[in-house]
Short mmCIF file of C-alpha atoms in Angstrom, two decimals:
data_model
loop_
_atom_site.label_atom_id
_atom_site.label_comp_id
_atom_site.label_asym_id
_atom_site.label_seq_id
_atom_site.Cartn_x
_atom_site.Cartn_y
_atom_site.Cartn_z
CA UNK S 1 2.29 -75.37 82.46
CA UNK S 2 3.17 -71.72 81.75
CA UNK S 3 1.31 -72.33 78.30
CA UNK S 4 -1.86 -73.11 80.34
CA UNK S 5 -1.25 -69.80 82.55
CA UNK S 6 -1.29 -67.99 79.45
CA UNK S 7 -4.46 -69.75 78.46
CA UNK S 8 -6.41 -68.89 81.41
CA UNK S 9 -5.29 -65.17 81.57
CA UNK S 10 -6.95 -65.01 78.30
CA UNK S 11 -9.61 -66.15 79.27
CA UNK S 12 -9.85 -63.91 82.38
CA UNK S 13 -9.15 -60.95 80.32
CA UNK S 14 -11.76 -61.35 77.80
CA UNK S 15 -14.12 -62.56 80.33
CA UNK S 16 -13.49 -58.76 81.49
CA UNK S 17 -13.82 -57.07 78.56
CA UNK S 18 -16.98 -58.86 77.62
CA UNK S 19 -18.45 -57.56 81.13
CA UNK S 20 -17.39 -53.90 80.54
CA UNK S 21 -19.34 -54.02 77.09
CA UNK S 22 -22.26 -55.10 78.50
CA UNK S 23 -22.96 -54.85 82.27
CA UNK S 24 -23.82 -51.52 83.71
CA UNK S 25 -24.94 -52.21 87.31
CA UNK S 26 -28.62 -52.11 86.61
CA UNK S 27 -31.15 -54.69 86.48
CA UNK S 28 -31.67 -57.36 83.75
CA UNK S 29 -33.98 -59.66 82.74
CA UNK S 30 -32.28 -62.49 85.07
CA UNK S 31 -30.69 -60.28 87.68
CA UNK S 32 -30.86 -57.60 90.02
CA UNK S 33 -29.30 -54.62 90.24
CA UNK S 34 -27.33 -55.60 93.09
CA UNK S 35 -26.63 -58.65 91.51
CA UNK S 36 -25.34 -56.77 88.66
CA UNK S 37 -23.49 -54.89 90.82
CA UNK S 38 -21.17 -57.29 93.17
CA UNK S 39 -20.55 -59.64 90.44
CA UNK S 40 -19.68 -56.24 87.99
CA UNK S 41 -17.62 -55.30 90.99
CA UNK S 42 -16.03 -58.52 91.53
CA UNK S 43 -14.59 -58.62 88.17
CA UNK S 44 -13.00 -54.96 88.33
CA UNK S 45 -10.95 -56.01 91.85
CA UNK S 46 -9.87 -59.32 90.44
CA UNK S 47 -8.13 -57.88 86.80
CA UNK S 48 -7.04 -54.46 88.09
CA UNK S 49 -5.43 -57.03 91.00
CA UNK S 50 -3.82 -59.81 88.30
CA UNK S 51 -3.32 -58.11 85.17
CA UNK S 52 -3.25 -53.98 85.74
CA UNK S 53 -2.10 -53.43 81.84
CA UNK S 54 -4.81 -55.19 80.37
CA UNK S 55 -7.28 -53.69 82.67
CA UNK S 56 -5.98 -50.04 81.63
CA UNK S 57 -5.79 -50.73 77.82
CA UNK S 58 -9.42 -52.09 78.01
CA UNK S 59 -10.37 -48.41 78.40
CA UNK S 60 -9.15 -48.35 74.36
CA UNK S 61 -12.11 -51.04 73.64
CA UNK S 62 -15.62 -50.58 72.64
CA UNK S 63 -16.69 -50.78 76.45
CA UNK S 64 -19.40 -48.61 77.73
CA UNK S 65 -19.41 -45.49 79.88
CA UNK S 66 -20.28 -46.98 83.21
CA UNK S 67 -17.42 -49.36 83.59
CA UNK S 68 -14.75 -46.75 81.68
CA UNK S 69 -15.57 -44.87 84.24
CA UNK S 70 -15.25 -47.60 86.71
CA UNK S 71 -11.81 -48.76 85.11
CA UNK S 72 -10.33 -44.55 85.72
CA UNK S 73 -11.42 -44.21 89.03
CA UNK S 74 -9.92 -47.57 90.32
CA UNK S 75 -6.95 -46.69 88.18
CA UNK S 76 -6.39 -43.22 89.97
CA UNK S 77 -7.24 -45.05 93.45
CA UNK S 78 -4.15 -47.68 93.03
CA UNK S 79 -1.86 -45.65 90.98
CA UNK S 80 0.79 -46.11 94.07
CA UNK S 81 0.64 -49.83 92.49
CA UNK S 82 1.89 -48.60 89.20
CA UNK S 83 5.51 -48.62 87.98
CA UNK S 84 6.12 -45.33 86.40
CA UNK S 85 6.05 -46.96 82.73
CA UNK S 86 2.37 -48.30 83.64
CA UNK S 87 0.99 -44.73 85.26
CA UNK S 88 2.73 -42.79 82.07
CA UNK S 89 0.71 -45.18 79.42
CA UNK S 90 -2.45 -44.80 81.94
CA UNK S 91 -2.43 -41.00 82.28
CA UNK S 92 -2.08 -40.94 78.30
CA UNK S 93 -5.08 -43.57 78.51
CA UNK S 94 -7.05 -42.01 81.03
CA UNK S 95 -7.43 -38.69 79.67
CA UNK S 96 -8.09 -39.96 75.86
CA UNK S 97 -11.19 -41.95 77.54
CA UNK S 98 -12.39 -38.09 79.45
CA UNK S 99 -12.54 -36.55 76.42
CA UNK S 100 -14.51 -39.21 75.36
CA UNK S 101 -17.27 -39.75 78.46
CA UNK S 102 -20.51 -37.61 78.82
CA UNK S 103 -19.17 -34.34 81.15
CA UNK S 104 -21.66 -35.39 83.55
CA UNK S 105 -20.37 -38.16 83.94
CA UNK S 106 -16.76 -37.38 84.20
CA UNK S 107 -17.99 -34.35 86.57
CA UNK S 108 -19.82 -37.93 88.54
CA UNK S 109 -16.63 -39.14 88.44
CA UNK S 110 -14.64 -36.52 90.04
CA UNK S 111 -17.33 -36.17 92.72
CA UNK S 112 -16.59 -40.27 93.53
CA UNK S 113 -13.05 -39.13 93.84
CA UNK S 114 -13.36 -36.62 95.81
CA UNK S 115 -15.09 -38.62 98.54
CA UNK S 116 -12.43 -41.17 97.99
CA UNK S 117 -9.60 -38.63 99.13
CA UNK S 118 -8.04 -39.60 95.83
CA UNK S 119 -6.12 -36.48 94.95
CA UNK S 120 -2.44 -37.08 94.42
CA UNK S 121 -0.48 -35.32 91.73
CA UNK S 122 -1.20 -37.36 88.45
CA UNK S 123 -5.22 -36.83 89.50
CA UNK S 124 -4.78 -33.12 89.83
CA UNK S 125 -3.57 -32.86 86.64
CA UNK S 126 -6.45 -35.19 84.89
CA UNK S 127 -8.89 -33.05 86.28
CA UNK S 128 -6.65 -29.36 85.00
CA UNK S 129 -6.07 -30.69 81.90
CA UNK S 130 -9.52 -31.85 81.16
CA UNK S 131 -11.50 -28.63 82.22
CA UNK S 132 -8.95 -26.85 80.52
CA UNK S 133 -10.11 -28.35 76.98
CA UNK S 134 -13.64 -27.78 77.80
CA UNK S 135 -15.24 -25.79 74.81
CA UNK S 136 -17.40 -23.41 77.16
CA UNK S 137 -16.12 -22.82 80.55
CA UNK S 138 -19.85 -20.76 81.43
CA UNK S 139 -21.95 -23.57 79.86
CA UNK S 140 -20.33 -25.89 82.35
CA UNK S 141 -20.59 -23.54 85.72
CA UNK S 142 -24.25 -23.34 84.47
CA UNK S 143 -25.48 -26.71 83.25
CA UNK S 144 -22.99 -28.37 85.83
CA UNK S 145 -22.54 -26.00 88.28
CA UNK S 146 -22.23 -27.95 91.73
CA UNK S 147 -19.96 -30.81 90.08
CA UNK S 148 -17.54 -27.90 88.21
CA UNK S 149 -17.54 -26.07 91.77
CA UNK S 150 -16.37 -29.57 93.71
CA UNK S 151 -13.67 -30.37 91.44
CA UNK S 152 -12.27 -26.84 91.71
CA UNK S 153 -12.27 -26.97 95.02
CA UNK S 154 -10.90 -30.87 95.34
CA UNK S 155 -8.16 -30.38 92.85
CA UNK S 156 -7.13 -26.53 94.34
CA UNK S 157 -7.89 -24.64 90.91
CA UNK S 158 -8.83 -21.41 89.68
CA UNK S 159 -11.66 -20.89 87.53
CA UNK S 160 -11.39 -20.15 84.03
CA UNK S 161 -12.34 -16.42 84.28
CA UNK S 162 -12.52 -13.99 87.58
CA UNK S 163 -16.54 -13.89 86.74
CA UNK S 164 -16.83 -17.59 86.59
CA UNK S 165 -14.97 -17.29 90.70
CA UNK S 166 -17.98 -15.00 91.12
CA UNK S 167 -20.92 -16.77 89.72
CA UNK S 168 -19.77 -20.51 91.42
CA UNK S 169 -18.00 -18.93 94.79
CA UNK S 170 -20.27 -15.68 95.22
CA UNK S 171 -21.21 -14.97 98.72
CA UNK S 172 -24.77 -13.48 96.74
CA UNK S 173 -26.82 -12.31 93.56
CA UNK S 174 -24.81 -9.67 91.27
CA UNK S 175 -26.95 -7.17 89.37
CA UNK S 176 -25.34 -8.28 85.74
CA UNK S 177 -22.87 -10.56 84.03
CA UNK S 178 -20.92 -9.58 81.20
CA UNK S 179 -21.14 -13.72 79.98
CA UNK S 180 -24.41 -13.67 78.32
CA UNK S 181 -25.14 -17.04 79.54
CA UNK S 182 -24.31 -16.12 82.93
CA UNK S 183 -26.94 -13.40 82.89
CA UNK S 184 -29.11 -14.98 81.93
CA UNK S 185 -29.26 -17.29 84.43
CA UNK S 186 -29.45 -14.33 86.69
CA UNK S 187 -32.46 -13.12 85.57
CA UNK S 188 -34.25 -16.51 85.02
CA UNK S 189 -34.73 -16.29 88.67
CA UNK S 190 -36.92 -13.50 88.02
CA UNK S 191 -38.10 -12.96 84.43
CA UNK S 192 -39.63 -16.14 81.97
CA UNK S 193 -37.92 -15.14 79.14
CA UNK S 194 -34.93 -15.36 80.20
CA UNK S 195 -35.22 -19.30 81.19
CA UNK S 196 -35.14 -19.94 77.42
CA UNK S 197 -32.05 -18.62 76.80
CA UNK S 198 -30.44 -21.41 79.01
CA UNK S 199 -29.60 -25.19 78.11
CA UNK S 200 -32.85 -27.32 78.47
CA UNK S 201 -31.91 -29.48 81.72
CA UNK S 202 -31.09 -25.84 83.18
CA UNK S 203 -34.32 -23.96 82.23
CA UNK S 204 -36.58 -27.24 83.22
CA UNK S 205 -35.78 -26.75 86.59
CA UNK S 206 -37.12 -22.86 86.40
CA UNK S 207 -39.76 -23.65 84.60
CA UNK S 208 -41.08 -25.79 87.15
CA UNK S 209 -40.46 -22.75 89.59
CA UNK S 210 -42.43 -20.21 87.62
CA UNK S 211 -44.90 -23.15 87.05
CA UNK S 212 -44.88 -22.84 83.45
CA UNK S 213 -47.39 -25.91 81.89
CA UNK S 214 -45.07 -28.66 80.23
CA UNK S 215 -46.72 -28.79 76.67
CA UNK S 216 -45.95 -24.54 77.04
CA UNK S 217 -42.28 -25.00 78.36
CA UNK S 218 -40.95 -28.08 76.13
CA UNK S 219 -42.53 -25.67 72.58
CA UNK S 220 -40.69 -22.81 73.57
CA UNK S 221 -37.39 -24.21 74.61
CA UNK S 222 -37.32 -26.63 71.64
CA UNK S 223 -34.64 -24.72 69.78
CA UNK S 224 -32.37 -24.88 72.71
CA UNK S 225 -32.67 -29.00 72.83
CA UNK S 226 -29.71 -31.01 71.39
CA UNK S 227 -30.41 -34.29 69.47
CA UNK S 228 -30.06 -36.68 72.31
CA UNK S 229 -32.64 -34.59 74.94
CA UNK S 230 -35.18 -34.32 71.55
CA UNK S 231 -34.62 -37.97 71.14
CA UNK S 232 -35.16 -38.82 74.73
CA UNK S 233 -38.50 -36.57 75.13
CA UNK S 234 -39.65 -38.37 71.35
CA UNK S 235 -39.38 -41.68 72.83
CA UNK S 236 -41.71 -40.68 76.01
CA UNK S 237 -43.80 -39.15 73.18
CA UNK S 238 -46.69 -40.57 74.78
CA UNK S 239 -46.26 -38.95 77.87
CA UNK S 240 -46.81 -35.59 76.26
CA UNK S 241 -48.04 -34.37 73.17
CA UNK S 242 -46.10 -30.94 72.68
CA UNK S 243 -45.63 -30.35 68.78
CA UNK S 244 -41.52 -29.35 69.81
CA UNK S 245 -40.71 -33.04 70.50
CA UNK S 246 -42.18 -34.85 67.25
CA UNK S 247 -39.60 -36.77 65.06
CA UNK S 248 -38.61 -35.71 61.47
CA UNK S 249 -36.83 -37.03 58.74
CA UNK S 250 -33.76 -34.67 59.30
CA UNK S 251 -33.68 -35.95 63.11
CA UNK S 252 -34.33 -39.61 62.52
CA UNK S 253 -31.41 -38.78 59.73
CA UNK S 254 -28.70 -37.62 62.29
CA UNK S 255 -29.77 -40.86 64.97
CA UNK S 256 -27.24 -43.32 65.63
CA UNK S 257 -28.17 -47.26 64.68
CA UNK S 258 -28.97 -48.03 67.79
CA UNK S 259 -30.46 -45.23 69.38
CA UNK S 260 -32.69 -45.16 66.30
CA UNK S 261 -33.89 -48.82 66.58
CA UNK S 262 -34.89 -48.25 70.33
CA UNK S 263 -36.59 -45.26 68.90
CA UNK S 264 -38.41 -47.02 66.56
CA UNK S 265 -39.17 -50.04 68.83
CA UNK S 266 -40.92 -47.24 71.46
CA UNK S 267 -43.41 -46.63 68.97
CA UNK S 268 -46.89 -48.41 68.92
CA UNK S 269 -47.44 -50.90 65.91
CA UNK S 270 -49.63 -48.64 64.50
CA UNK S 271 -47.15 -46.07 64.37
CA UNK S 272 -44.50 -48.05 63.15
CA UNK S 273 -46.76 -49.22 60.54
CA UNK S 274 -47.62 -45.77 59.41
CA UNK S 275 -44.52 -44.10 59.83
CA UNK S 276 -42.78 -47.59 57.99
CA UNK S 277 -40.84 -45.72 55.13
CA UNK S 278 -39.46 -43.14 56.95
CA UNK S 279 -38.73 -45.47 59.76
CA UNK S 280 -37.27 -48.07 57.34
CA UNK S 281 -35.13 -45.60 55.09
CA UNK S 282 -33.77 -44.19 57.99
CA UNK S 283 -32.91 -47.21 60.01
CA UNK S 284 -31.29 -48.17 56.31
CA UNK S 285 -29.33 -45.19 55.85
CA UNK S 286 -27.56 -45.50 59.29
CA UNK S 287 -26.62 -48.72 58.87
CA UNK S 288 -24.97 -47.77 55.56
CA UNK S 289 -22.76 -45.40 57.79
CA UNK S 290 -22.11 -47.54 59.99
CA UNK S 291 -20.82 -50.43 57.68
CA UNK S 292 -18.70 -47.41 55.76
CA UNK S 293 -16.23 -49.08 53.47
CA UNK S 294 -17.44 -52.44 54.23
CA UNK S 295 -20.80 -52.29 53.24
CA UNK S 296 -21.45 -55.64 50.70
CA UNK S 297 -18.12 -57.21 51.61
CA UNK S 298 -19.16 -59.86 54.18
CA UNK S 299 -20.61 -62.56 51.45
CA UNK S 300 -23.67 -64.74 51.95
CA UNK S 301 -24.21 -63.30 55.84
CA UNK S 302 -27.11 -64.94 57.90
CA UNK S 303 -28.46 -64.17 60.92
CA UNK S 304 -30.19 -65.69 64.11
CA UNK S 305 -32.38 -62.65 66.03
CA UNK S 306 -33.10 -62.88 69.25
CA UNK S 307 -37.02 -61.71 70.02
CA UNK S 308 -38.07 -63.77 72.41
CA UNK S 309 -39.66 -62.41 75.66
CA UNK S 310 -36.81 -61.95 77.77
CA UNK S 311 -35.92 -60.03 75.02
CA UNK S 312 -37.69 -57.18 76.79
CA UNK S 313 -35.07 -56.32 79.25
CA UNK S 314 -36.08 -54.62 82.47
CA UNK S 315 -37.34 -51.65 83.63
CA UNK S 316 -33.98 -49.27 83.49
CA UNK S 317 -32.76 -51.18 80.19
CA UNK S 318 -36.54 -51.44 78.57
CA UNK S 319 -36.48 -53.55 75.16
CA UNK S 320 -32.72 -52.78 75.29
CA UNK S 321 -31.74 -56.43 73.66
CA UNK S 322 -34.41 -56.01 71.73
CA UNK S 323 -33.26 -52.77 70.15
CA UNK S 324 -29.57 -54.12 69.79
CA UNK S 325 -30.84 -56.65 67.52
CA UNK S 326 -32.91 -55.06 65.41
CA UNK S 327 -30.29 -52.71 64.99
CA UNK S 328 -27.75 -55.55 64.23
CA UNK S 329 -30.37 -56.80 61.40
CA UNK S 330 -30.44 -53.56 59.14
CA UNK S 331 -26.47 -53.39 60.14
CA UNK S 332 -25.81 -57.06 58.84
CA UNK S 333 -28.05 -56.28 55.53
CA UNK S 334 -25.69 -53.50 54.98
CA UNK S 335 -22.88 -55.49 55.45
CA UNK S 336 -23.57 -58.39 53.44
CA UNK S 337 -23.82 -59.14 49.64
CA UNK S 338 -26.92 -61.75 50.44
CA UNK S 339 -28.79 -61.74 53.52
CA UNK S 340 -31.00 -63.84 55.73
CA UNK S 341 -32.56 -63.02 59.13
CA UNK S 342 -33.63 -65.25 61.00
CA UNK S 343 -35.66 -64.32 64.08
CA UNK S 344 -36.40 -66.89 66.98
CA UNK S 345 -39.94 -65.81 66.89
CA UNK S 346 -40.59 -66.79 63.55
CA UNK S 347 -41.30 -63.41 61.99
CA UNK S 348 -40.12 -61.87 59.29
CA UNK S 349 -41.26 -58.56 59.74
CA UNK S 350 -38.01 -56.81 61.71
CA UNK S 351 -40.13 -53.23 61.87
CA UNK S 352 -42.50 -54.92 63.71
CA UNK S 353 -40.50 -56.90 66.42
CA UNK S 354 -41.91 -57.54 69.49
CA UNK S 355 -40.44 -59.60 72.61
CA UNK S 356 -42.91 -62.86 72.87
CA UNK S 357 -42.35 -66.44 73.74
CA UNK S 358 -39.58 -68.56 74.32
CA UNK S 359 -36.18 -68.89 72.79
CA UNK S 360 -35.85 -71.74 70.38
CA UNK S 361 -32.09 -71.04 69.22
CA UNK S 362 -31.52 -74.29 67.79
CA UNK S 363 -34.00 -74.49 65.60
CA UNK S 364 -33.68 -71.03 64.20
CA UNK S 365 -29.48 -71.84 63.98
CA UNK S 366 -30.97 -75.19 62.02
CA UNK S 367 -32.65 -72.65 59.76
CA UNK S 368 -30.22 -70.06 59.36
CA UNK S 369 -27.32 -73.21 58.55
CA UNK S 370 -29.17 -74.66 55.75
CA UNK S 371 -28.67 -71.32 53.64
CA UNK S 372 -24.96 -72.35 53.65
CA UNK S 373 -23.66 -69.39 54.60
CA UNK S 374 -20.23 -67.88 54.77
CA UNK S 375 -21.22 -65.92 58.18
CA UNK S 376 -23.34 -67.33 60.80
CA UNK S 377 -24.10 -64.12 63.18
CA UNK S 378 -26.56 -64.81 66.20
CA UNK S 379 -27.18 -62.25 68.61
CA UNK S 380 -29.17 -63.42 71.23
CA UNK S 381 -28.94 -63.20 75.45
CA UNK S 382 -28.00 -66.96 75.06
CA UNK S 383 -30.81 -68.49 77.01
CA UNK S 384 -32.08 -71.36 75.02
CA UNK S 385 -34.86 -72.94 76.14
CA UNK S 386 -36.89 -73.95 73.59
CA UNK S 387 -35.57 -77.33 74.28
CA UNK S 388 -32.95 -76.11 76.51
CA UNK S 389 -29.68 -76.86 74.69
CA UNK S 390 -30.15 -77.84 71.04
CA UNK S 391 -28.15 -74.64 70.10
CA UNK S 392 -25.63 -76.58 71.52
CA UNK S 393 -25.66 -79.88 70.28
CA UNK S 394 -26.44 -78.51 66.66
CA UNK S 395 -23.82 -75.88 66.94
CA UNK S 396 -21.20 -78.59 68.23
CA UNK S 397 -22.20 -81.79 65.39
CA UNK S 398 -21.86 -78.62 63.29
CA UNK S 399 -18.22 -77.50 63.79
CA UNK S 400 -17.09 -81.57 64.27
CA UNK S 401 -18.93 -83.24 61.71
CA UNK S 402 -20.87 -80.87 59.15
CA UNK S 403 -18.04 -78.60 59.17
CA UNK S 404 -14.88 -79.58 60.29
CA UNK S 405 -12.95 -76.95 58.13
CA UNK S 406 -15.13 -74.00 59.25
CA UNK S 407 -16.30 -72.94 56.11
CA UNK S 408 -18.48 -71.00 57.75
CA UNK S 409 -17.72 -68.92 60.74
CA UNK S 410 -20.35 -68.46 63.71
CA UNK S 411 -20.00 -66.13 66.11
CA UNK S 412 -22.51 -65.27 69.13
CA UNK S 413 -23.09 -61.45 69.93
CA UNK S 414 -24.48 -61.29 73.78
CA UNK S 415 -25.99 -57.99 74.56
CA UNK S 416 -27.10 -58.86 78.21
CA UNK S 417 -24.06 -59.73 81.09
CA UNK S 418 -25.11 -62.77 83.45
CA UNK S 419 -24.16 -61.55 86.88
CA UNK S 420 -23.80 -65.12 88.31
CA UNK S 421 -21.46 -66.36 85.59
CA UNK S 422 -19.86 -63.35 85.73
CA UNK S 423 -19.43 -63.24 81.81
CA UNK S 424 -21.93 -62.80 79.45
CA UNK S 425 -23.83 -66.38 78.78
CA UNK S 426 -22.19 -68.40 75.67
CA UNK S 427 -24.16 -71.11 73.32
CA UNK S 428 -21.59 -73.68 73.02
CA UNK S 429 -17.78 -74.12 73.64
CA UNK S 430 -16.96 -74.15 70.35
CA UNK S 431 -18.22 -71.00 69.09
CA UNK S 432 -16.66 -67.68 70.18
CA UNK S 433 -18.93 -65.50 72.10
CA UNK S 434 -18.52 -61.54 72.78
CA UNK S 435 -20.29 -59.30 74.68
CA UNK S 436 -22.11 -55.93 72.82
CA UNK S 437 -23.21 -52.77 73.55
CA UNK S 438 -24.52 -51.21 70.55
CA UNK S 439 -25.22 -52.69 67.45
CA UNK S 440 -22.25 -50.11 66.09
CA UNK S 441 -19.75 -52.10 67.43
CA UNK S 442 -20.54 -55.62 65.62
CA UNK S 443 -17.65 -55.52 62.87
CA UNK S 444 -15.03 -55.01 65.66
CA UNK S 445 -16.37 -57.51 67.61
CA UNK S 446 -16.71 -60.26 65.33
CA UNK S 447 -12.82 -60.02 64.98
CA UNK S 448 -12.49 -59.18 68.29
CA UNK S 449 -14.57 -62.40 68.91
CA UNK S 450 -11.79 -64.56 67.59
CA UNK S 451 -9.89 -64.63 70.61
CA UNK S 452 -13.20 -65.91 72.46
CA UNK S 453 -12.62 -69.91 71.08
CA UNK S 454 -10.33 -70.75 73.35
CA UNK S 455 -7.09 -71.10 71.71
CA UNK S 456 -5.75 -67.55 71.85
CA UNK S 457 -3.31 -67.20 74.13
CA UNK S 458 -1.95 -64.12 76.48
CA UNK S 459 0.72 -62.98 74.05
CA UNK S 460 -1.53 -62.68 71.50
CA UNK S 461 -4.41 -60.83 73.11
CA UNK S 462 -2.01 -58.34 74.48
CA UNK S 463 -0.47 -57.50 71.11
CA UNK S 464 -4.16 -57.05 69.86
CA UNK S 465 -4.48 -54.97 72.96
CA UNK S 466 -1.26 -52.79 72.19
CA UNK S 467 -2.17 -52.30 68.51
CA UNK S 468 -5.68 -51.36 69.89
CA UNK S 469 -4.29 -48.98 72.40
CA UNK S 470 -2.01 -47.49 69.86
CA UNK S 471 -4.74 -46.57 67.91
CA UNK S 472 -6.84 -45.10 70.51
CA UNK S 473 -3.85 -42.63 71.68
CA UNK S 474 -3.15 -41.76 68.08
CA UNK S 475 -6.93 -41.17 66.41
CA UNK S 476 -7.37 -37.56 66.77
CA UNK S 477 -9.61 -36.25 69.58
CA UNK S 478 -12.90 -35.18 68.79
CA UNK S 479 -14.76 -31.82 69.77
CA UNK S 480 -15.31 -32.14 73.74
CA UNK S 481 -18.80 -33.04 74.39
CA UNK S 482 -21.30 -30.25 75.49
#
């Protein structure tokens, strides 16, 4: 009986972990938001309530912002809960996993606290230590200026300088700031110049105030943009046409897999087509990074693609599934010494992929098997329906009569959480199914993935936990995040 505890607390675990890759609270294909959201919120209460260390070392996992945010804040809420062993390992946890969030959303984060009336010693010192290892103290109080002035106030600490007290706490305007930065936020108020000194998010704002035309404002401050707002004003390219905000080979260079295939996939077919070398190379060249060392080591890899319509996503997560597996096709070419892609669509031009039709999973699987591979990957949101369940029944005569010995291992990559099952939706029982994020993540997944058949038990998904953990606490921080 205790054998078949362990069992299900596996199973409950990884169930959780799957939901923190994927789900973020916003609407899918099959759900709502709000859907999204009580089941997503469901999940959180029930492990933090039954199994508080696994919960905590999940934030050492490939999981996404939203719920590692989610997994700190309900961790700081219920740290009376903790023994002192537990809230030791979580601080250490907890403050790895800041340095490793977007600061707006960790300054989000410390706002939800705040309202909480969470602010008991160990949550004090979070927030200290964190805005102590901020790189720029005066790009924060400008770029993030009402979250940095809550938290001071919440947590009962100083500002970094006496002229940062003054710009956030400043009964008025000052004539001049000895911080460049800080000046020149002063003067924006007054002078357009000045706004283009200041980080883009910052200066939109005044350039809407000295009603300065877009095309005007976004060529002017296009030095000051980082990658990810360049990237994010070249996919709504066709919104506006400033020169500031085209893409380049050195940009697309610099993308990350994913981010690059949603990129790609926002461009019209005509684009895509023209553009289909430097689109291609690029898209090949971070995959190459991505696999690192393990590029060409996977064997004869194939590859079921998901492209069918609900492949599209939703309005907040546009051609998000989409992306993920077009991003998991160059990645799994990189990876393997022979590949074949098989896309549910029938095509066989990835560049051009485009979310049509129904989902006939079985047949593609069919496909992919008869190239006898050594790796059967299929990333797909699971809903087969073209018949409805012959992934199934091919995957299962499969693994009990075609291959008894598993002589080739299948896994299922989900990229889209089902709020009623509250897990992300699986193909058959006796293939391991994962959740994922970003196509980045695939080659610690497909281990990870292993645990996902049903035969793991507790004591060995914890030890995989601890090692994970471990490694987390010991990899060396990177550069805080402007």
């Amino acid at each position: 009986m205790e054998g078949y505890a362990d069992l299900i607390a596996a199973e409950d675990v990884l169930l959780f972990v799957n939901a923190a890759i994927t789900a973020t609270g916003q609407r899918e294909f099959h759900s709502s938001a709000a859907e999204q959201q009580l089941s997503l919120g469901f999940l959180h209460e029930y492990v933090l309530g039954n199994y508080r260390e696994p919960y905590a070392a999940a934030l050492a996992l490939d999981i996404n912002h939203h719920n590692a945010a989610l997994i700190v804040r309900r961790l700081l809420e219920t740290a009376a809960d903790a023994t002192p062993e537990q809230r030791r390992t979580e601080g250490r946890l907890i403050a790895r996993r800041l340095q490793l969030l977007p600061p707006q959303r960790v300054y989000r984060l410390f706002g939800e606290l705040r309202r909480a009336g969470v602010n008991n010693r160990r949550t004090r010192a979070i927030l200290r230590d964190w805005l102590a290892a901020r790189p720029d103290p005066a790009l924060d109080a400008v770029k993030y200026r009402g979250g940095l002035k809550r938290v001071l106030r919440h947590a009962h600490l100083a500002p970094a300088a006496p002229e940062l007290g003054e710009f956030l706490f400043g009964a008025g305007p000052r004539g001049h700031y000895s911080t460049p930065l800080l000046n020149s936020w002063q003067r924006a108020h007054y002078t357009q110049a000045a706004l283009y000194e200041l980080p883009y998010t910052v200066a939109e704002g005044f350039a809407r105030s000295h009603r300065i035309p877009r095309a005007a404002f976004l060529e002017k401050i296009a030095p000051r943009l980082t990658r990810l707002e360049r990237l994010r004003l070249q996919e709504n390219a066709r919104e506006h046409r400033a020169e500031a905000v085209r893409a380049d080979r050195t940009d697309l260079g610099r993308m990350p897999l994913t981010r690059l295939a949603l990129y790609a996939l926002s461009l019209p077919p005509a684009q895509r087509i023209e553009r289909r070398g430097e689109l291609t190379d690029a898209l090949r060249a971070a995959a190459r990074r991505t696999a690192g060392p393990e590029a060409g080591r996977w064997g004869k890899v194939a590859a079921v693609l998901d492209d069918s319509y609900s492949a599209s996503g939703s309005g907040t997560k546009r051609r998000r599934p989409l992306a993920v597996a077009l991003a998991c096709h160059f990645l799994l070419e990189a990876l393997a010494e022979r590949y074949t892609p098989r896309w549910t669509s029938g095509r066989t031009d990835a560049l051009l992929a485009r979310p049509h039709g129904a989902t006939p999973l079985g047949h593609r699987i069919v496909d992919a098997l008869d190239t006898a591979p050594d790796r059967l990957v299929i990333v797909s949101d699971g809903w087969d329906n073209a018949p409805p369940g012959l992934a199934a029944e091919v995957l299962r005569i499969w693994r009990t009569r075609l291959d008894p010995d598993a002589r080739t291992s299948v896994v299922h990559l989900n990229p889209v959480y089902d709020a009623d099952g509250f897990d992300v939706r699986r193909l058959a029982p006796t293939v391991p199914t994962a959740g994922l994020r970003d196509a980045e993540d695939l080659p610690a997944l497909v281990e990870f993935a292993r645990f996902a058949d049903g035969r793991s038990d507790l004591a060995e998904l914890t030890a995989h936990l601890a090692a994970r953990t471990d490694r987390f606490l010991t990899t060396p921080s990177p550069e805080a995040a402007p």
